[in-house]
Short mmCIF file of C-alpha atoms in Angstrom, two decimals:
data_model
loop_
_atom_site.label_atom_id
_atom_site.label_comp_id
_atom_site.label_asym_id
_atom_site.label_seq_id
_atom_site.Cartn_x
_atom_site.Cartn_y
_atom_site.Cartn_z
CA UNK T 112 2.60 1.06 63.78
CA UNK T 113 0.06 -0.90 61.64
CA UNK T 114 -2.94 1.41 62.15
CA UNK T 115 -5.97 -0.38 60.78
CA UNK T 116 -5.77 -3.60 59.23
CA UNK T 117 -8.50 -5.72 56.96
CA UNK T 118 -7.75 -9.20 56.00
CA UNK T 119 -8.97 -10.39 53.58
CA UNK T 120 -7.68 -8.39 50.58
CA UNK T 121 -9.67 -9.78 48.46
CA UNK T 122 -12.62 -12.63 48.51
CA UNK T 123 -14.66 -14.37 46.10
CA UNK T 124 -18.09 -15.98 47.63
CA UNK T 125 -20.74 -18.29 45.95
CA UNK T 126 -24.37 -17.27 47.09
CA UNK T 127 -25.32 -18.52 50.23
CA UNK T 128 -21.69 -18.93 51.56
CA UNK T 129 -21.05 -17.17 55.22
CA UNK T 130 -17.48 -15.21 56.03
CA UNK T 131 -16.17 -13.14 58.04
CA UNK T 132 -14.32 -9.67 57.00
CA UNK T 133 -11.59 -8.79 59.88
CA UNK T 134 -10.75 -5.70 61.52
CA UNK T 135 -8.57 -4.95 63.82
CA UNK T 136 -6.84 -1.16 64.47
CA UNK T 137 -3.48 -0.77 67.39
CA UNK T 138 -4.42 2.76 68.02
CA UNK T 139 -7.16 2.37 71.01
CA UNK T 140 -8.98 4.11 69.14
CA UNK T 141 -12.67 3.77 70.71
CA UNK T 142 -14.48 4.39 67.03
CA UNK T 143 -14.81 2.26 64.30
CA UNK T 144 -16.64 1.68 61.39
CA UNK T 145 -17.80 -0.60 58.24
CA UNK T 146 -18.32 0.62 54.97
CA UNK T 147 -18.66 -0.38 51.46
CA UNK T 148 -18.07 1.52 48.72
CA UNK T 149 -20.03 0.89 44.88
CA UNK T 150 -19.04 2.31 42.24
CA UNK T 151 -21.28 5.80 41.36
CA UNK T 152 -22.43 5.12 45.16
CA UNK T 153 -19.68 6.81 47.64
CA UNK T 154 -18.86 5.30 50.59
CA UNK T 155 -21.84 3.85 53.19
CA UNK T 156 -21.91 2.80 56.35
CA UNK T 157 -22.76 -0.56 57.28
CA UNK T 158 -22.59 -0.83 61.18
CA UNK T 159 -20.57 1.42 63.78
CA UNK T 160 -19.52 0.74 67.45
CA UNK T 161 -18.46 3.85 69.97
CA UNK T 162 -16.83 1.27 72.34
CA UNK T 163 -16.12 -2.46 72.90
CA UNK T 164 -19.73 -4.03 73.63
CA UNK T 165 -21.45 -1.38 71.84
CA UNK T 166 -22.55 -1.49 68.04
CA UNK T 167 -25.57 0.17 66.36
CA UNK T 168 -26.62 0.22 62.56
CA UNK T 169 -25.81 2.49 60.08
CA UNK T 170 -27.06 3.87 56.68
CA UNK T 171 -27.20 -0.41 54.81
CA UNK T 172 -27.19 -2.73 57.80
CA UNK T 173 -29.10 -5.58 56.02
CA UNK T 174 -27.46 -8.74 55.21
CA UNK T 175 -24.27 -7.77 58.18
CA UNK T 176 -23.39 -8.51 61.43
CA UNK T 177 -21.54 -6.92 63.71
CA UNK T 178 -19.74 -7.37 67.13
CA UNK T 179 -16.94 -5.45 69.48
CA UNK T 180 -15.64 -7.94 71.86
CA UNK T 181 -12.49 -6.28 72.15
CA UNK T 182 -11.62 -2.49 71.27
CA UNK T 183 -8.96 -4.11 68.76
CA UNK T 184 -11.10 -6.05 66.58
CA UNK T 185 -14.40 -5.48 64.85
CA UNK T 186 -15.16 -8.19 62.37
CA UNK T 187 -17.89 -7.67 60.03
CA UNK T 188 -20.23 -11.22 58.87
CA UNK T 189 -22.33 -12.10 56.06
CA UNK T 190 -24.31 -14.79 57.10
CA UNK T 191 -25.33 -15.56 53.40
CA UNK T 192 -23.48 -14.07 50.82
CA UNK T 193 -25.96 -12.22 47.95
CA UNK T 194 -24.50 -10.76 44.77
CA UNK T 195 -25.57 -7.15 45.63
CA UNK T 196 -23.08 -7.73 48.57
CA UNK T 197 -20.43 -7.41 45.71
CA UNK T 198 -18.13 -4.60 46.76
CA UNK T 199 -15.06 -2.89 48.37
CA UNK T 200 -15.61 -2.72 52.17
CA UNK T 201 -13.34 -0.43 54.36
CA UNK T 202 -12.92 -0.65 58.14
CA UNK T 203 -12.45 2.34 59.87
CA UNK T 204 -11.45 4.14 63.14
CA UNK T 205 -10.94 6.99 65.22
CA UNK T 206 -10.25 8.29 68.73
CA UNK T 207 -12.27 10.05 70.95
CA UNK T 208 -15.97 10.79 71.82
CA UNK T 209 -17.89 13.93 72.47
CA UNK T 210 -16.80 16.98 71.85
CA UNK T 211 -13.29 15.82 70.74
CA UNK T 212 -14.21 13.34 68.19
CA UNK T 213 -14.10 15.93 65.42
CA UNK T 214 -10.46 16.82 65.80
CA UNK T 215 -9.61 13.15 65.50
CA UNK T 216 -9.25 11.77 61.89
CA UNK T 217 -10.59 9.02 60.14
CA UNK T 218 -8.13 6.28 59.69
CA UNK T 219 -9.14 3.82 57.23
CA UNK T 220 -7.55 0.14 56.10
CA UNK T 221 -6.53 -0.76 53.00
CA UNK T 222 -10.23 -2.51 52.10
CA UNK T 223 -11.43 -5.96 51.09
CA UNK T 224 -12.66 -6.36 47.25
CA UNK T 225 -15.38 -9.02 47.95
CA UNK T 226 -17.17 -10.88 45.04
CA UNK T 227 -20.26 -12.93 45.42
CA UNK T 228 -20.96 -15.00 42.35
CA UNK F 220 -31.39 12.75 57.27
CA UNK F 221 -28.31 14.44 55.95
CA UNK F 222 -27.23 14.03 52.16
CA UNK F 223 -23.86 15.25 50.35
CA UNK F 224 -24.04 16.06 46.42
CA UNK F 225 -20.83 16.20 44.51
CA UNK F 226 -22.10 17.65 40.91
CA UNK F 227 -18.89 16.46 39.38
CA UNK F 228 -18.27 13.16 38.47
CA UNK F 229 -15.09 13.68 36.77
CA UNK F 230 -12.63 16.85 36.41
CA UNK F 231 -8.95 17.14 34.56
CA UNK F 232 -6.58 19.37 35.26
CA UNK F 233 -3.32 20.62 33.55
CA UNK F 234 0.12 20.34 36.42
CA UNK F 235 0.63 23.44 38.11
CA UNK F 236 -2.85 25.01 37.34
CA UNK F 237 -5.33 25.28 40.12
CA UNK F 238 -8.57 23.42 40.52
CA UNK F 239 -12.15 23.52 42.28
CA UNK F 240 -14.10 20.86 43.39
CA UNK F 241 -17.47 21.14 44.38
CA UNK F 242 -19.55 19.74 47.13
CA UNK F 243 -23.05 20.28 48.66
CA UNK F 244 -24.99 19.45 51.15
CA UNK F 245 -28.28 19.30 53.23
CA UNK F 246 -29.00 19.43 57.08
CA UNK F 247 -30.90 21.10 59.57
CA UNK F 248 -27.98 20.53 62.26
CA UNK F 249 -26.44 24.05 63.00
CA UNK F 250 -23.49 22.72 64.32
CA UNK F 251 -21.15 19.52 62.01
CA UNK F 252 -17.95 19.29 60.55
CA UNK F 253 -17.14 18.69 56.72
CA UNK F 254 -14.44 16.78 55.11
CA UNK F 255 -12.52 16.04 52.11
CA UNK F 256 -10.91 12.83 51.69
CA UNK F 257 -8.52 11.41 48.74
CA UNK F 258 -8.75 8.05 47.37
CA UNK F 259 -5.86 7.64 44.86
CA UNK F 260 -5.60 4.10 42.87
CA UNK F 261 -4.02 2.62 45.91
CA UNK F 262 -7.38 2.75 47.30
CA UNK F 263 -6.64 3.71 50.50
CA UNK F 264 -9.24 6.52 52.33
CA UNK F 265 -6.85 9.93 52.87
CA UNK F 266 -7.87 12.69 54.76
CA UNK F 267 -7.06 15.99 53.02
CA UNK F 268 -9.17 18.66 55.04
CA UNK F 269 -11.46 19.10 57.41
CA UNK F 270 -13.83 22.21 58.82
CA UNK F 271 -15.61 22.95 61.85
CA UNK F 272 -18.81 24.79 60.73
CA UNK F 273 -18.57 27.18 63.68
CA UNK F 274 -15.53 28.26 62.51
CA UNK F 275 -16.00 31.25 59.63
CA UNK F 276 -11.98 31.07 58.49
CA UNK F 277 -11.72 28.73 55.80
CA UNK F 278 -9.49 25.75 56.20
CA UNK F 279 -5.89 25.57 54.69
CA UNK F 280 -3.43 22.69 54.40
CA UNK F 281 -0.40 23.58 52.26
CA UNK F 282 -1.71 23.50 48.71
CA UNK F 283 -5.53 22.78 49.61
CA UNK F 284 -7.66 25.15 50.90
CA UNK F 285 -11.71 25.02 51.38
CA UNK F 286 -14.54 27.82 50.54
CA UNK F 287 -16.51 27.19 53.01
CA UNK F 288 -19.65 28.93 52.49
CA UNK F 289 -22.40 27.85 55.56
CA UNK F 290 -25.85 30.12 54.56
CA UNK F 291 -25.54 28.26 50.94
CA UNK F 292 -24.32 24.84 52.25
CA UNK F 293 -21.53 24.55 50.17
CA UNK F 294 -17.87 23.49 50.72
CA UNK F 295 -15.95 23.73 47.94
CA UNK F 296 -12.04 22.32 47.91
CA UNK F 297 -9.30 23.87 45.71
CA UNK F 298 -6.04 22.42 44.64
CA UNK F 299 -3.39 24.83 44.04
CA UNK F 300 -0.44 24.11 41.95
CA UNK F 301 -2.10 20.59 40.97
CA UNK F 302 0.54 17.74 41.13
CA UNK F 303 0.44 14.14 39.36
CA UNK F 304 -0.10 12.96 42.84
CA UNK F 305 -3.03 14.53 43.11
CA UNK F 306 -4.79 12.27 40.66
CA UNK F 307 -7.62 10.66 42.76
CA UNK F 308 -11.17 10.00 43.48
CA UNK F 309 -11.88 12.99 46.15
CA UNK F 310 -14.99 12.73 48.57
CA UNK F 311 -17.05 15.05 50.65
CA UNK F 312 -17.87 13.94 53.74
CA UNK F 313 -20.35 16.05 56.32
CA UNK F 314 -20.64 14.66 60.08
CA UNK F 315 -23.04 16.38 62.64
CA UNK F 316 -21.49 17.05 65.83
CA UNK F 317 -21.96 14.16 68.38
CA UNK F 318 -24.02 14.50 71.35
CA UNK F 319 -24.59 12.20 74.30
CA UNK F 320 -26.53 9.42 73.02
CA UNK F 321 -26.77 10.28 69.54
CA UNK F 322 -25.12 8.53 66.43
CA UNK F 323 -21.59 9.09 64.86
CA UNK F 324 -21.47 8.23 61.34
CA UNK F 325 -19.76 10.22 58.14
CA UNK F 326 -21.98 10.51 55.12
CA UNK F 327 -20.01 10.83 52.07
CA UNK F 328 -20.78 12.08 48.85
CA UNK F 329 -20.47 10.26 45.46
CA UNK F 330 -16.82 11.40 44.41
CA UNK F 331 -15.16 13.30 41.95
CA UNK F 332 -12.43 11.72 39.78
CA UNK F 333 -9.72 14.18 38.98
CA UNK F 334 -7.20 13.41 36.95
CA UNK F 335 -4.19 15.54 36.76
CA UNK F 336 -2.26 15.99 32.97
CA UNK F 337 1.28 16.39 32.90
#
């Protein structure tokens, strides 16, 4: 039972450079979620998706891309890396939709410590 | 939009003594659920509590236990008989209840670091 995993641990970028940060959860679970966390900032949420083929923007879309092909997987791209894009970013997920998402946790991955230089 | 304040940056506390974290927030929504998670150095995102804010009994989970307190907008954890394990970044998290069409999202508050002395 892997729950939700993000590959790369850890990435270092020159400006300008494009990657992509992987997601991918063996739960079902319908939910999930990009964040990035800075330090003195919390945690904010990049892009969400409520189902495979559905994605919509969140508190600090700029600079990401998104896509849900699959329920699995939802990578998350920067098309050109910027050093403000320095960060920890989490993938998350969760079951459920209406009234039963809030019973469901959060279940987060281990995050990817990305430097852009 | 909805915002979460956590006033303390950093707390200690001795093992075995109880703590209180605090945790604010703003909305208009009259129905939404509040969370705490725990990030210890591992880094991973832990779910500690949660609180439907419908509910008026206060949330309890073994040593962790929320004052929930709706007309002020407050939602205060405490940490009973404080362990070294308990040593972690803690966040408040507020998320207004979904409805058909609308958005999904947690907003989390800045994070207190509490550090646990033996």
């Amino acid at each position: 039972n892997a729950g939700v995993t993000q590959t790369p641990k850890f990435q270092v970028l020159k400006t300008g450079q494009s990657m992509t940060l992987q997601c991918a959860q063996d739960m079902n679970h319908e939910y999930m979620s990009w964040y990035r966390q800075d330090p003195g900032m919390g945690l904010r949420l990049i892009h969400y998706s409520v189902g495979a083929g559905i994605t919509d923007q969140g508190e600090v879309p700029n600079g990401y891309n998104v896509s849900r092909s699959t329920t699995e997987d939802f990578p998350l791209r920067l098309l050109s890396a910027a050093p403000s894009q320095t960060s920890v970013y989490f993938c998350a997920s969760r079951t459920g939709q209406g009234p039963l998402l809030y019973n469901s946790p959060l279940h987060f991955g281990n995050g990817t410590r990305l430097t852009v230089t | 939009a909805q915002t979460v304040t956590q006033s303390q940056p950093e707390m200690s506390v001795q093992e075995a003594e109880t703590v209180t974290l605090s945790c604010t927030y703003d909305t208009s929504e009259n129905n939404y659920y509040l969370f705490w998670y725990k990030q210890p150095p591992s880094r991973q995102m832990i779910l500690v509590i949660r609180q439907e804010a419908y509910k008026q009994q206060n949330a309890t989970e073994n040593r962790f236990s929320v004052n929930f307190q709706k007309a002020a907008k407050s939602f205060s954890l405490k940490i009973s008989d404080s362990q070294l394990g308990d040593t972690a970044m803690y966040f408040c998290a507020f998320m207004k209840q979904f409805t058909q069409g609308g958005s999904e999202k947690l907003v989390f508050g800045k994070g207190t670091k509490l550090t646990v002395n033996p």
